[in-house]
Coordinates of C-alpha atoms (C1' of nucleotides) in Angstrom, one line a residue:
Chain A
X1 CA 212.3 228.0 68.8
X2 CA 215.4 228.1 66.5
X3 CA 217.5 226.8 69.7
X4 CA 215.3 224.4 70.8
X5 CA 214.9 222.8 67.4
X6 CA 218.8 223.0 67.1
X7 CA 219.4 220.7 70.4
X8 CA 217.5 217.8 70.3
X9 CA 218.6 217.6 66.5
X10 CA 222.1 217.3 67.3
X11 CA 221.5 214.7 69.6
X12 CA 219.2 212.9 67.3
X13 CA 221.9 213.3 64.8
X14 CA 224.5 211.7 67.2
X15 CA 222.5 208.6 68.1
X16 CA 222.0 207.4 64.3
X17 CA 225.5 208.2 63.6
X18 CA 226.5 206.0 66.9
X19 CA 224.2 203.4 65.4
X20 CA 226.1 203.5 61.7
X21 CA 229.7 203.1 63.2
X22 CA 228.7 200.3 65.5
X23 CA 227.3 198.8 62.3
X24 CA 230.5 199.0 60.5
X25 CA 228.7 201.3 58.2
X26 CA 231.1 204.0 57.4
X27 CA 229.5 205.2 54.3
X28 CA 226.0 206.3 55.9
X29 CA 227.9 207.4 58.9
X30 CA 229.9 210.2 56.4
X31 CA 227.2 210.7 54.4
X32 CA 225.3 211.6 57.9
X33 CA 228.0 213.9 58.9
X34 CA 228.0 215.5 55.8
X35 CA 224.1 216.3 56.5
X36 CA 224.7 217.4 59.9
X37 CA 227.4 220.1 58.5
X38 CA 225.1 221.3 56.0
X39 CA 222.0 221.8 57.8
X40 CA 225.0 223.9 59.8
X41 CA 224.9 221.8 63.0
X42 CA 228.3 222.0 64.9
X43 CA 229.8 218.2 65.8
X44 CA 230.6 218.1 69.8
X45 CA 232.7 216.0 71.9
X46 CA 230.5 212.9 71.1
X47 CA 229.9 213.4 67.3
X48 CA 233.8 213.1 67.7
X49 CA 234.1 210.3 69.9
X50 CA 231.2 208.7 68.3
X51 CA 233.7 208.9 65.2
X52 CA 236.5 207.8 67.1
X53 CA 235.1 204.6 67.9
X54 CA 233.7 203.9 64.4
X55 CA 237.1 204.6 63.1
X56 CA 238.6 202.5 65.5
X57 CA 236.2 199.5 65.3
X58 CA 237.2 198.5 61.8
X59 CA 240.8 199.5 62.5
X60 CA 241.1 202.7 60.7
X61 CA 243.2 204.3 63.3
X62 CA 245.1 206.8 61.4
X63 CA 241.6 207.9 60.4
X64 CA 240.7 208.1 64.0
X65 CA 243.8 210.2 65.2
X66 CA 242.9 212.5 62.1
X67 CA 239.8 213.2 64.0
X68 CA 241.3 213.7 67.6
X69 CA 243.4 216.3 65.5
X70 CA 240.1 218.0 64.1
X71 CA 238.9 217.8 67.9
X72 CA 241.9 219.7 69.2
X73 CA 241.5 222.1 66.2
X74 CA 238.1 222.7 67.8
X75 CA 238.9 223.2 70.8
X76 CA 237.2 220.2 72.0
X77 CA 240.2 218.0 74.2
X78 CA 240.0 214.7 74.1
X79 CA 238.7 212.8 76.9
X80 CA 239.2 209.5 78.2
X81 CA 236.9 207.9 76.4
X82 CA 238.4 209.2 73.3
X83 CA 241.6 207.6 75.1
X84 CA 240.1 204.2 75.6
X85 CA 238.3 204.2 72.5
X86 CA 241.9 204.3 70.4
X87 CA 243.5 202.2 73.3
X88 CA 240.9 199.8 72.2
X89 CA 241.7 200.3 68.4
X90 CA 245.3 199.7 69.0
X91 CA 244.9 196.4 70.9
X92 CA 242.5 195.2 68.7
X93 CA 245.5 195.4 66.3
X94 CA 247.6 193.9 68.7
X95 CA 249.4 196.9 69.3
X96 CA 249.7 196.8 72.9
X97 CA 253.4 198.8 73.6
X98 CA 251.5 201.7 71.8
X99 CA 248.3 201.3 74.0
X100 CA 250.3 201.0 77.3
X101 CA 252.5 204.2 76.2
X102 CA 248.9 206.2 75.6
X103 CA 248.1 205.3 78.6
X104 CA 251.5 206.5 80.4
X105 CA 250.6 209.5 78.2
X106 CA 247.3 210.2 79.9
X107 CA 248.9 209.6 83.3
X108 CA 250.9 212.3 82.5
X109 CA 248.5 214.8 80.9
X110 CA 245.0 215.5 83.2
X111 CA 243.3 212.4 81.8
X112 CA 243.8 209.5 84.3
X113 CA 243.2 205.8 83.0
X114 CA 240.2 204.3 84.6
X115 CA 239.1 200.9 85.4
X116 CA 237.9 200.9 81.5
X117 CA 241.6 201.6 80.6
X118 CA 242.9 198.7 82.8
X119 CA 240.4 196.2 81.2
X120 CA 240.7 196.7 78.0
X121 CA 244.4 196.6 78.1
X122 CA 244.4 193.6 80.2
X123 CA 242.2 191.8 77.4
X124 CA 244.5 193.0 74.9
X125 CA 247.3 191.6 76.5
X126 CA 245.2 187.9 77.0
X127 CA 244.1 188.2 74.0
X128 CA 247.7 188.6 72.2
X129 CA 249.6 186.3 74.2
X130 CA 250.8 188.0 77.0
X131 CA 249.1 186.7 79.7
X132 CA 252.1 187.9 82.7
X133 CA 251.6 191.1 81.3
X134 CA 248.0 190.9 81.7
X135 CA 248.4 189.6 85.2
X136 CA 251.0 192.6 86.2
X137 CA 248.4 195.3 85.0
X138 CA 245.9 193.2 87.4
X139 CA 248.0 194.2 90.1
X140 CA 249.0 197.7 89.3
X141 CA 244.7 198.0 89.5
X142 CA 245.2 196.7 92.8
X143 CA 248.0 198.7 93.7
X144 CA 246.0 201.5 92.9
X145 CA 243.1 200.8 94.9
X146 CA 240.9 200.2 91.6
X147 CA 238.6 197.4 92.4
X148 CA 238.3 194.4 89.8
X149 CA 234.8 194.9 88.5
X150 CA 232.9 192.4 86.8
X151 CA 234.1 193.2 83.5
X152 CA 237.6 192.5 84.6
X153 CA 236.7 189.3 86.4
X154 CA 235.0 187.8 83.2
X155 CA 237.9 188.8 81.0
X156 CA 239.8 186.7 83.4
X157 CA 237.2 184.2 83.1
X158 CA 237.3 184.1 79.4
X159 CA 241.2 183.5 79.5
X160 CA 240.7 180.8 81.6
X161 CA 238.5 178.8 79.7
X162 CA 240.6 179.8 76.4
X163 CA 243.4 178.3 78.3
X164 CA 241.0 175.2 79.3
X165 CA 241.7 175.7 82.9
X166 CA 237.6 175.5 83.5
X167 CA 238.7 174.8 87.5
X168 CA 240.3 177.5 87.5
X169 CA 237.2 179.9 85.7
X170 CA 234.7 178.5 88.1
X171 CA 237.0 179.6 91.3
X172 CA 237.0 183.1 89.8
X173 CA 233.1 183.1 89.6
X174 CA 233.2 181.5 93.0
X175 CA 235.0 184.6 94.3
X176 CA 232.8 186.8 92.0
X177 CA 229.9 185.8 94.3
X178 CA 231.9 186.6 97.0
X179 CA 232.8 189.7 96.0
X180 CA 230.6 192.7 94.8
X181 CA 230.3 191.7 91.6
X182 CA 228.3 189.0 91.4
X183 CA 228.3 186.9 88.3
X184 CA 226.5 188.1 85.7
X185 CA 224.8 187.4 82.0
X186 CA 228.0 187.8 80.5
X187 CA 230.0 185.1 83.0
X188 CA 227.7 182.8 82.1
X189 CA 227.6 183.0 78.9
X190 CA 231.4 183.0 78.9
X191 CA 231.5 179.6 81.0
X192 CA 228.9 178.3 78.7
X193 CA 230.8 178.8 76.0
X194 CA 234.0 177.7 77.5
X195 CA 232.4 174.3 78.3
X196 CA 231.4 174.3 74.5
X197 CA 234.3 174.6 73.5
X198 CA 236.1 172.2 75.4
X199 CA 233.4 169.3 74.5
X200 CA 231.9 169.1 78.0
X201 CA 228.6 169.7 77.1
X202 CA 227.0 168.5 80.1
X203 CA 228.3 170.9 82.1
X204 CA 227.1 173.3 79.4
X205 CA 223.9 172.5 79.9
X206 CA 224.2 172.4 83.7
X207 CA 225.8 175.9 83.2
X208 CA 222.6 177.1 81.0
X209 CA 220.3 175.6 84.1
X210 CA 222.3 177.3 86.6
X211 CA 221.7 181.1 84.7
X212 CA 218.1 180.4 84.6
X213 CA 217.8 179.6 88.9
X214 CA 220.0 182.6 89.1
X215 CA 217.2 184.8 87.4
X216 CA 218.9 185.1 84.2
X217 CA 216.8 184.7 80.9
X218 CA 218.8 183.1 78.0
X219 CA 219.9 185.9 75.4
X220 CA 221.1 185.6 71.8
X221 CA 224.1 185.0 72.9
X222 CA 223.3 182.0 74.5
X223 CA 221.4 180.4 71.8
X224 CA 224.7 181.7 69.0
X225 CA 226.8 179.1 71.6
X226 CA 224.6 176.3 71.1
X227 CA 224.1 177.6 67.5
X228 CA 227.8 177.0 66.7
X229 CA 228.4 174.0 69.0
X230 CA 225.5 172.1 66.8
X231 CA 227.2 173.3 63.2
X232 CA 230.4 172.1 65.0
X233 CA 229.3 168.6 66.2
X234 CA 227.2 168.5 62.4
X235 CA 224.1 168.4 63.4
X236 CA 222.7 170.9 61.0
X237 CA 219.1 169.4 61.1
X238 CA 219.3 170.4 65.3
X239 CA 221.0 173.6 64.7
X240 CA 218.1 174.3 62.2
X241 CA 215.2 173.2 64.1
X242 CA 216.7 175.5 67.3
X243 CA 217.2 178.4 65.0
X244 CA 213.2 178.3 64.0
X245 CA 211.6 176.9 67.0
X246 CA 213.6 180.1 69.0
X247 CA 212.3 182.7 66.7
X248 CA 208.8 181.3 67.2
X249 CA 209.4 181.4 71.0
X250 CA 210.2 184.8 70.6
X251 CA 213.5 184.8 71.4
X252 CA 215.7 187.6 69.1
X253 CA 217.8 186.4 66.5
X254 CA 220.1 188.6 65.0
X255 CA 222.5 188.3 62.0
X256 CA 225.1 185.8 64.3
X257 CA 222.5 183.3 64.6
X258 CA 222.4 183.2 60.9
X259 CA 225.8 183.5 59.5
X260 CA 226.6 180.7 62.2
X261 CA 223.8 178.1 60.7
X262 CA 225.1 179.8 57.2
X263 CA 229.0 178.8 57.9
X264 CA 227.8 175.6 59.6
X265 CA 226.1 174.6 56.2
X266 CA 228.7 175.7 54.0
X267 CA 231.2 173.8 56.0
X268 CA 229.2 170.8 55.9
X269 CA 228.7 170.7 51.9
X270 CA 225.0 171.8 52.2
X271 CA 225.8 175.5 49.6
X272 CA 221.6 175.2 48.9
X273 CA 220.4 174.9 52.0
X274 CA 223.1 178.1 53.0
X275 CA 222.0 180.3 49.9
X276 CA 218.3 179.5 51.1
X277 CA 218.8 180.5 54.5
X278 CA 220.8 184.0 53.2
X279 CA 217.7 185.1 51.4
X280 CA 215.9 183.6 54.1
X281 CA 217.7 186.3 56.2
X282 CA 217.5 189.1 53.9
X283 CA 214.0 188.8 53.6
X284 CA 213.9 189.1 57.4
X285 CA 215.6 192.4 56.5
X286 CA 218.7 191.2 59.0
X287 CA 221.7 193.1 58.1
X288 CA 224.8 190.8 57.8
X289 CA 227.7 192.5 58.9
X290 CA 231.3 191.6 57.4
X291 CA 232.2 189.0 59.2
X292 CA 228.4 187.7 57.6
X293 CA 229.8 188.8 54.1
X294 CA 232.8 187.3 54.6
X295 CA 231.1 183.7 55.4
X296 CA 228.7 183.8 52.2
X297 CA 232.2 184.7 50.4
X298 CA 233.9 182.1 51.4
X299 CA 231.2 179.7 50.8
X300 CA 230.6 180.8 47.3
X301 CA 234.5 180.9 46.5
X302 CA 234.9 177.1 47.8
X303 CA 231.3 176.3 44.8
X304 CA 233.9 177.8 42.6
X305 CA 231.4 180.7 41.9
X306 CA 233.8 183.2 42.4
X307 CA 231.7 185.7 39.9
X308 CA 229.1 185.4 42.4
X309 CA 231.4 185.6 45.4
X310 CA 233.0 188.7 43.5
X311 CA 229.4 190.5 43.7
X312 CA 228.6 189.8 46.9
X313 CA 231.7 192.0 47.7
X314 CA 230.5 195.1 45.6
X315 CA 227.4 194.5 47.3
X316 CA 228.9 195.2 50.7
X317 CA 231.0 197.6 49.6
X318 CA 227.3 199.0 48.3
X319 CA 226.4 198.7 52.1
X320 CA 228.7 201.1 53.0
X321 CA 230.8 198.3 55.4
X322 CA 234.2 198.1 55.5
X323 CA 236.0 195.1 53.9
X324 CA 238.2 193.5 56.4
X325 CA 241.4 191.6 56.1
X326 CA 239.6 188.2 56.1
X327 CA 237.6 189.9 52.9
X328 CA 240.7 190.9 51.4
X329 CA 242.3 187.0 52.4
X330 CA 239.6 185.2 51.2
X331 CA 239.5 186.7 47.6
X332 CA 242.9 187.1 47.1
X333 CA 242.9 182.7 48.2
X334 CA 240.3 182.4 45.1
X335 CA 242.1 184.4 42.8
X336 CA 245.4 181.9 43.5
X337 CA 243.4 178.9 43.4
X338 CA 242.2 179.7 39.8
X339 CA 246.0 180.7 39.1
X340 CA 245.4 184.7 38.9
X341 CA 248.6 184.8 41.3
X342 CA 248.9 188.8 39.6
X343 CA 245.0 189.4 40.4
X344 CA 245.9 188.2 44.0
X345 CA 248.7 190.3 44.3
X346 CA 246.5 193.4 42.9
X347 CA 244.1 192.6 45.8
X348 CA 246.9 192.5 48.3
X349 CA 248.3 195.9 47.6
X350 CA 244.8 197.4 47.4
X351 CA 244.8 195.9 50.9
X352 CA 247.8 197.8 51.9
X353 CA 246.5 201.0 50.0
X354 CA 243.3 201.0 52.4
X355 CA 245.8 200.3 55.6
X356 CA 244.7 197.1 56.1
X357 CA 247.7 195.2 57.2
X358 CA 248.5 191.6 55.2
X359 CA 248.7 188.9 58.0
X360 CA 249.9 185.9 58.4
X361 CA 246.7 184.1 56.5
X362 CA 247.7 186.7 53.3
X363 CA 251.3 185.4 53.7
X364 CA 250.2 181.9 53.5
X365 CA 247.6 182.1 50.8
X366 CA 249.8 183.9 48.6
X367 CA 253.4 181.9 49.4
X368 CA 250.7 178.7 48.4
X369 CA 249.6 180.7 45.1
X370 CA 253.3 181.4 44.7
X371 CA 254.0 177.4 45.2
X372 CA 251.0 175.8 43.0
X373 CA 252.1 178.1 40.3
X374 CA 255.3 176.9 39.8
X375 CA 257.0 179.7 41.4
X376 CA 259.0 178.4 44.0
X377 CA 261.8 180.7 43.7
X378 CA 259.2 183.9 44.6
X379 CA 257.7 182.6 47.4
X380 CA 260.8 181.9 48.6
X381 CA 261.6 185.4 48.2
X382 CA 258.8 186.0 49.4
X383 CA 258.9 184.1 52.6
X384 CA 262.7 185.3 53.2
X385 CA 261.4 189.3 53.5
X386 CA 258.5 188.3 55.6
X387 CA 260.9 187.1 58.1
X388 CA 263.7 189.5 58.1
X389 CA 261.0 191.7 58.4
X390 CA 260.2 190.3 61.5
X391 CA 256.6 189.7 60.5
X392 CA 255.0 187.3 62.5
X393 CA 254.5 183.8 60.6
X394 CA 253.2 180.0 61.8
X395 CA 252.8 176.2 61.1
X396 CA 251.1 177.0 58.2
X397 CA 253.8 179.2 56.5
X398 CA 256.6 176.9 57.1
X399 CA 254.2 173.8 56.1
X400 CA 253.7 175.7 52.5
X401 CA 257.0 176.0 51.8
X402 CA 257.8 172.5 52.7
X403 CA 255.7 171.5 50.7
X404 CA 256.5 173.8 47.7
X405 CA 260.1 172.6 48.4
X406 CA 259.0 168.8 48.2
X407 CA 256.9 169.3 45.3
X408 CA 260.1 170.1 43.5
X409 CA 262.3 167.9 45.1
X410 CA 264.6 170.1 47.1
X411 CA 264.5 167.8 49.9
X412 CA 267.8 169.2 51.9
X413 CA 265.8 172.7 51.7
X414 CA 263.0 171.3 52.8
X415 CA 264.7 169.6 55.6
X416 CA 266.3 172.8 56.3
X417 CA 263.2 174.8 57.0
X418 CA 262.1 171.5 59.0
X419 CA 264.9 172.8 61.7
X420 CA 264.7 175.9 61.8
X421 CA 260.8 175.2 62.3
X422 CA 261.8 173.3 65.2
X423 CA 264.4 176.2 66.5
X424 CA 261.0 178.9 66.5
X425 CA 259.1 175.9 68.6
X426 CA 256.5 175.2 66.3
X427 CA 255.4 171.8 66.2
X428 CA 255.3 169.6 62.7
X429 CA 252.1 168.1 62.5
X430 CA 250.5 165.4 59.4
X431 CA 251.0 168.3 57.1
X432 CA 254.9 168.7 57.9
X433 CA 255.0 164.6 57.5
X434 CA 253.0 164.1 54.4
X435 CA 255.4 166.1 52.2
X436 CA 259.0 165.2 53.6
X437 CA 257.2 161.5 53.3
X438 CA 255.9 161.8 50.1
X439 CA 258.9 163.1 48.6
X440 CA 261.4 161.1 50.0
X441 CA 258.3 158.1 48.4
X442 CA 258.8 159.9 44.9
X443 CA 262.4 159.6 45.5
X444 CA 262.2 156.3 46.1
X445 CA 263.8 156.7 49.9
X446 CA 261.8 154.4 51.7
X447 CA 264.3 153.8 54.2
X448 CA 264.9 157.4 54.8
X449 CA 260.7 158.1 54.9
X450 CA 260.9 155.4 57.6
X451 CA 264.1 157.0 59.7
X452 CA 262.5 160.6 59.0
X453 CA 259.2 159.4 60.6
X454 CA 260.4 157.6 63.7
X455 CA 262.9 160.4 64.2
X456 CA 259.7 163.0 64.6
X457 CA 257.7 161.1 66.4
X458 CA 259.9 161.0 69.3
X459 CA 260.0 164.7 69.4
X460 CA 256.8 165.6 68.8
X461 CA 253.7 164.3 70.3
X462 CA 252.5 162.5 67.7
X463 CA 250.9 160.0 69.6
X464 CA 248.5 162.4 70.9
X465 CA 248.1 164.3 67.5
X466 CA 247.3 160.9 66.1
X467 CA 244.8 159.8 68.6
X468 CA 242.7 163.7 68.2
X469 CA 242.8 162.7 64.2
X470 CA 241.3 159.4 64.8
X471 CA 238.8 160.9 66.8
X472 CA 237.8 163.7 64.6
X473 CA 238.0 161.2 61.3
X474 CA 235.4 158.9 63.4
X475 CA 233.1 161.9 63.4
X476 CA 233.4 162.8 59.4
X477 CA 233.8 159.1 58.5
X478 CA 229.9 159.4 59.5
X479 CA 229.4 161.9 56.7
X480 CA 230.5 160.8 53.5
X481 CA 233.0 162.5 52.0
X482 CA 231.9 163.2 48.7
X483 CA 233.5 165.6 47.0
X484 CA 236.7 164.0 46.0
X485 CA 236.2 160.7 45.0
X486 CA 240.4 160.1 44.4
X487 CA 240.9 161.1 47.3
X488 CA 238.3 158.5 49.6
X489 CA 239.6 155.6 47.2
X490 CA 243.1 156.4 47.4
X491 CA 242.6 156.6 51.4
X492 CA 240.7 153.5 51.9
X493 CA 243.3 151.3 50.2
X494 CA 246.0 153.1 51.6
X495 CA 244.1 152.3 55.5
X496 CA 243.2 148.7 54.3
X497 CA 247.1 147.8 53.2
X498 CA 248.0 149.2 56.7
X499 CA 245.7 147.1 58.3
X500 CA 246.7 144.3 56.6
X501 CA 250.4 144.7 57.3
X502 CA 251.4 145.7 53.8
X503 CA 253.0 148.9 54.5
X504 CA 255.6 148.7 51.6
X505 CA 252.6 148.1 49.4
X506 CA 250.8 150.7 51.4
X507 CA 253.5 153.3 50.3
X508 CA 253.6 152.7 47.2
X509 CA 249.8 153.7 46.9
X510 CA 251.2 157.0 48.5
X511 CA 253.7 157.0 46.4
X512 CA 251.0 157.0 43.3
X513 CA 248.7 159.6 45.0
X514 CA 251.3 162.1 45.6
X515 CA 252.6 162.1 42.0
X516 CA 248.4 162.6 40.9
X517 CA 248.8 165.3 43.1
X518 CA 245.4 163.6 45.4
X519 CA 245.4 165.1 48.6
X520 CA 244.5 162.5 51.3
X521 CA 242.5 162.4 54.4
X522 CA 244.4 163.5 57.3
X523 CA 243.9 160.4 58.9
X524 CA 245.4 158.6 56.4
X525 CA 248.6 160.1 56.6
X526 CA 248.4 159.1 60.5
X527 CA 248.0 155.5 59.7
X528 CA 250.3 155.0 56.9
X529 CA 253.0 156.6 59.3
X530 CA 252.0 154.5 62.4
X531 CA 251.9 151.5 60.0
X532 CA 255.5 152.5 59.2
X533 CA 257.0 153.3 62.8
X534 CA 255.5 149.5 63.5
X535 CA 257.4 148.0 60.3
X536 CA 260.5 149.6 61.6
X537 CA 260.1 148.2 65.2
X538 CA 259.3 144.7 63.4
X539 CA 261.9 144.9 61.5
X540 CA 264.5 145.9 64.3
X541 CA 263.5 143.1 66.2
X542 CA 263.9 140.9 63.8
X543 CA 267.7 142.0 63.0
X544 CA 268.3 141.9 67.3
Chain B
dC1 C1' 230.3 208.0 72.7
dT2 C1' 234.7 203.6 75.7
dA3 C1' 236.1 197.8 78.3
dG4 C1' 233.9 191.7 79.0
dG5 C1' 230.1 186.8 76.3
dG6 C1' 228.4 184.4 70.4
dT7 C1' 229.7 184.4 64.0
dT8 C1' 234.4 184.5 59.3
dA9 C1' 239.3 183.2 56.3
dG10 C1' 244.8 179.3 55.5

DNA sequence: CTAGGGTTAG
């Protein structure tokens, strides 16, 4: 009796601690495995792997290789799913040289790497950049006589439609077909989205008809695509209507479909109809994970109800999930914006303490905290160790300090760090432009603002970059902007002087704005900068 | 108990 009551509670044991850690809920997963020792059941090989992979999945690694250790102490060896499991963790961190060296590892000890190996660090290695590197492992599967399964051939699908080569992803599927592994839910879905994405809905749509003749039923996955690609084009009321009219046609909705229509609301200025649909989802008794946290977060932070935001994260941390570093980024954003750069920096250690790594949004968010708070000469600082630490940084970093620069009127700094942007290959863009602009407008150097401009535009592809803007301002000139009435009133006459030719006077609106410290619509900045290439070309054909 | 599709932040 005593050993047949013993087994199947074990495995019971295992499969709600399996369903905790793919929650993200750590703290019921301990508090099981504290349970499970008292009631004097031994963990085996998958109450440790189980652990592994909850570990892993909200990148606690060192926690993870603490348990391996405890497996060995057991004399349980780890497996290769305890290998792939932290191969998986490390890539997910973008720490692919330490996956591929655990993999030489276990090609060296008894555990070979499988076609599970291969994959994931192939999708590591798309996923981070390194698409030859990808490719290479592709062919050492082939070299190997491992066949491509279908999980391989839709991670190649997925980069192709990341990359926007859609040709390219439907001749994989067309060899899939071909091959033995036919296409499946998951290709299609991944097509789907990657015609989403790249605004061909049509051939969505088509896509969506095609999984249906090929005997495969929609999913929740499918409807989260057309979920987001509604909230994306603004059309909440659609988005809305799909979300109910699906549940009452039975289809499953799980907490993605909300937290998409919650983000979609919150992005679009609708905070009542988002708070609604949260309790509307928590009477459902959905779960939000963190990334569903993290969403109502941000939403509340942006109301300026950062006491509420503030208890929304105990209440996770209630859950029992994990904060992540997008939790960590997002509070530590509100506590600059409200000037509580120490508070910020509080959170930011805190971050470190739980071995969460600051990335480049922390750098960005705190460098801008730095800026706004008249503390140049930290960020600075601050910026300076980033870098010679070799941490990885972007547009946005060097567009903050620009601007910080600017604000001050350290133009030759400013121009400096233009440069050496330039020298690291990343593109200016409006954000680049409106400081330099506005401070050489404060300065009173309209020639130079002028000289400045037509000088980047032949570098960069502004043209292009202008053209998307217009396009996207067309879209959100449909909603009105309401929420910073400076800002549309500043715009308008800034757009109407360009259109009337009167770019000096044009500027000196800019000029006004910028010293208010009224931050413009992107588009804006486009025009008044096309408006002032075209003086210049006026004005150099009329000295010729 | 591991790999692939959908959600978040500057």
């Amino acid at each position: 009796m005593k050993e047949f009551g013993c087994f199947p509670d074990n495995v019971t044991y295992n499969t709600i601690l399996g369903f905790f850690c793919k929650k993200g809920r750590l703290k019921e997963a301990g508090n099981l495995l504290q349970d499970m020792k008292e009631k004097g059941l031994m963990p085996n090989r998958y109450t440790f792997n189980i652990l592994v992979s909850g570990y892993c999945k909200v990148g606690w690694l060192k926690e993870a290789r603490k348990v391996i250790d405890l497996m060995v102490q057991n004399d349980v060896l780890p497996d290769i799913w305890t290998y792939n499991m932290l191969i998986n963790g490390l890539c997910g961190e973008g720490r692919i040289e330490e996956a591929v060296k655990l993999k030489d590892e276990m090609e060296n000890s008894k555990v070979l790497p499988d076609v599970v190996t291969y994959n994931t660090l192939i999708d590591g290695y798309f996923k981070h950049g390194s698409s030859e590197e990808g490719f290479r492992l592709v062919e050492e599967m082939r070299e190997k006589g491992m066949e491509l399964n279908s999980v391989t051939n839709n991670i190649l699908v997925k980069w192709y439609c990341k990359e926007g080569k859609m040709d390219e992803a439907s001749e994989r599927v067309r060899m899939m077909e071909e091959s033995g592994f036919p296409p499946d839910k998951v290709t299609y879905n991944t097509l789907i989205n990657g015609y989403c994405k790249a605004g061909k809905l049509r051939e969505a749509f088509e896509m969506m008809d095609l999984m249906g003749r090929k005997g495969f039923k929609m999913d929740t996955i499918t409807l989260n695509t057309i979920l987001h690609t509604l909230c994306k084009e603004k059309k909440l009321k659609e988005a809305s209507e799909l979300l109910s009219s699906a549940s009452n046609r039975g289809y499953l909705l799980d907490e993605v479909s909300y937290g998409t229509l919650l983000a979609g609301y919150f992005k679009d200025g609708m905070a009542d109809k988002a708070l609604q649909l949260w309790s509307e989802m928590r009477k459902k008794e959905i779960i939000p994970s963190i990334i569903t946290y993290n969403t109502i977060i941000g939403g509340l932070c942006q109301l300026g109800k950062t006491e509420q935001a503030i208890s929304k994260f105990k209440e996770l941390l209630r859950n029992g999930l994990v904060p992540d570093a997008t939790t960590y980024n997002t509070i530590i954003h509100v506590y600059c914006k409200e000037g509580k750069v120490e508070k910020a920096f509080e959170l930011h250690n805190k971050m470190v303490e739980k071995s969460l790594k600051p990335d480049v949004f922390t750098c960005n968010i705190l460098l801008s905290g730095l800026c706004s708070d008249g503390m140049l000469e930290k960020a600075l600082k601050l910026f300076n160790t980033w870098i010679s630490e070799g941490k990885a940084i972007d547009q946005v970093t060097y567009n903050t300090m620009i601007s910080g620069l600017c604000k001050e009127g350290r133009l030759e700094d400013a121009f400096h760090l233009v440069s050496e942007m330039k020298e690291r290959s990343l593109g200016s863009d409006h954000y680049t432009y409106s400081s330099i602009l506005g401070a050489l407008a404060s300065a009173g150097r309209m020639n130079e603002a002028e000289e400045f401009m037509s000088k980047m535009v032949e570098v960069e592809n502004f043209r292009e970059q202008s053209l998307q803007l217009k396009e996207q301002n067309v879209k959100t000139s449909e909603i009105t902007e309401a929420y910073d009435p400076d800002s549309n009133v500043c715009s308008e006459q800034i757009i109407e002087l360009c259109n009337q030719g009167r770019y000096k006077d044009a500027m000196r609106i800019f000029e006004a704005s910028n010293q208010k410290g009224v931050t413009l619509n992107k588009s804006t900045y486009i025009v008044l900068m096309e408006g002032l290439i075209k003086r210049r070309k006026r004005l150099s054909k009329a000295v010729q």
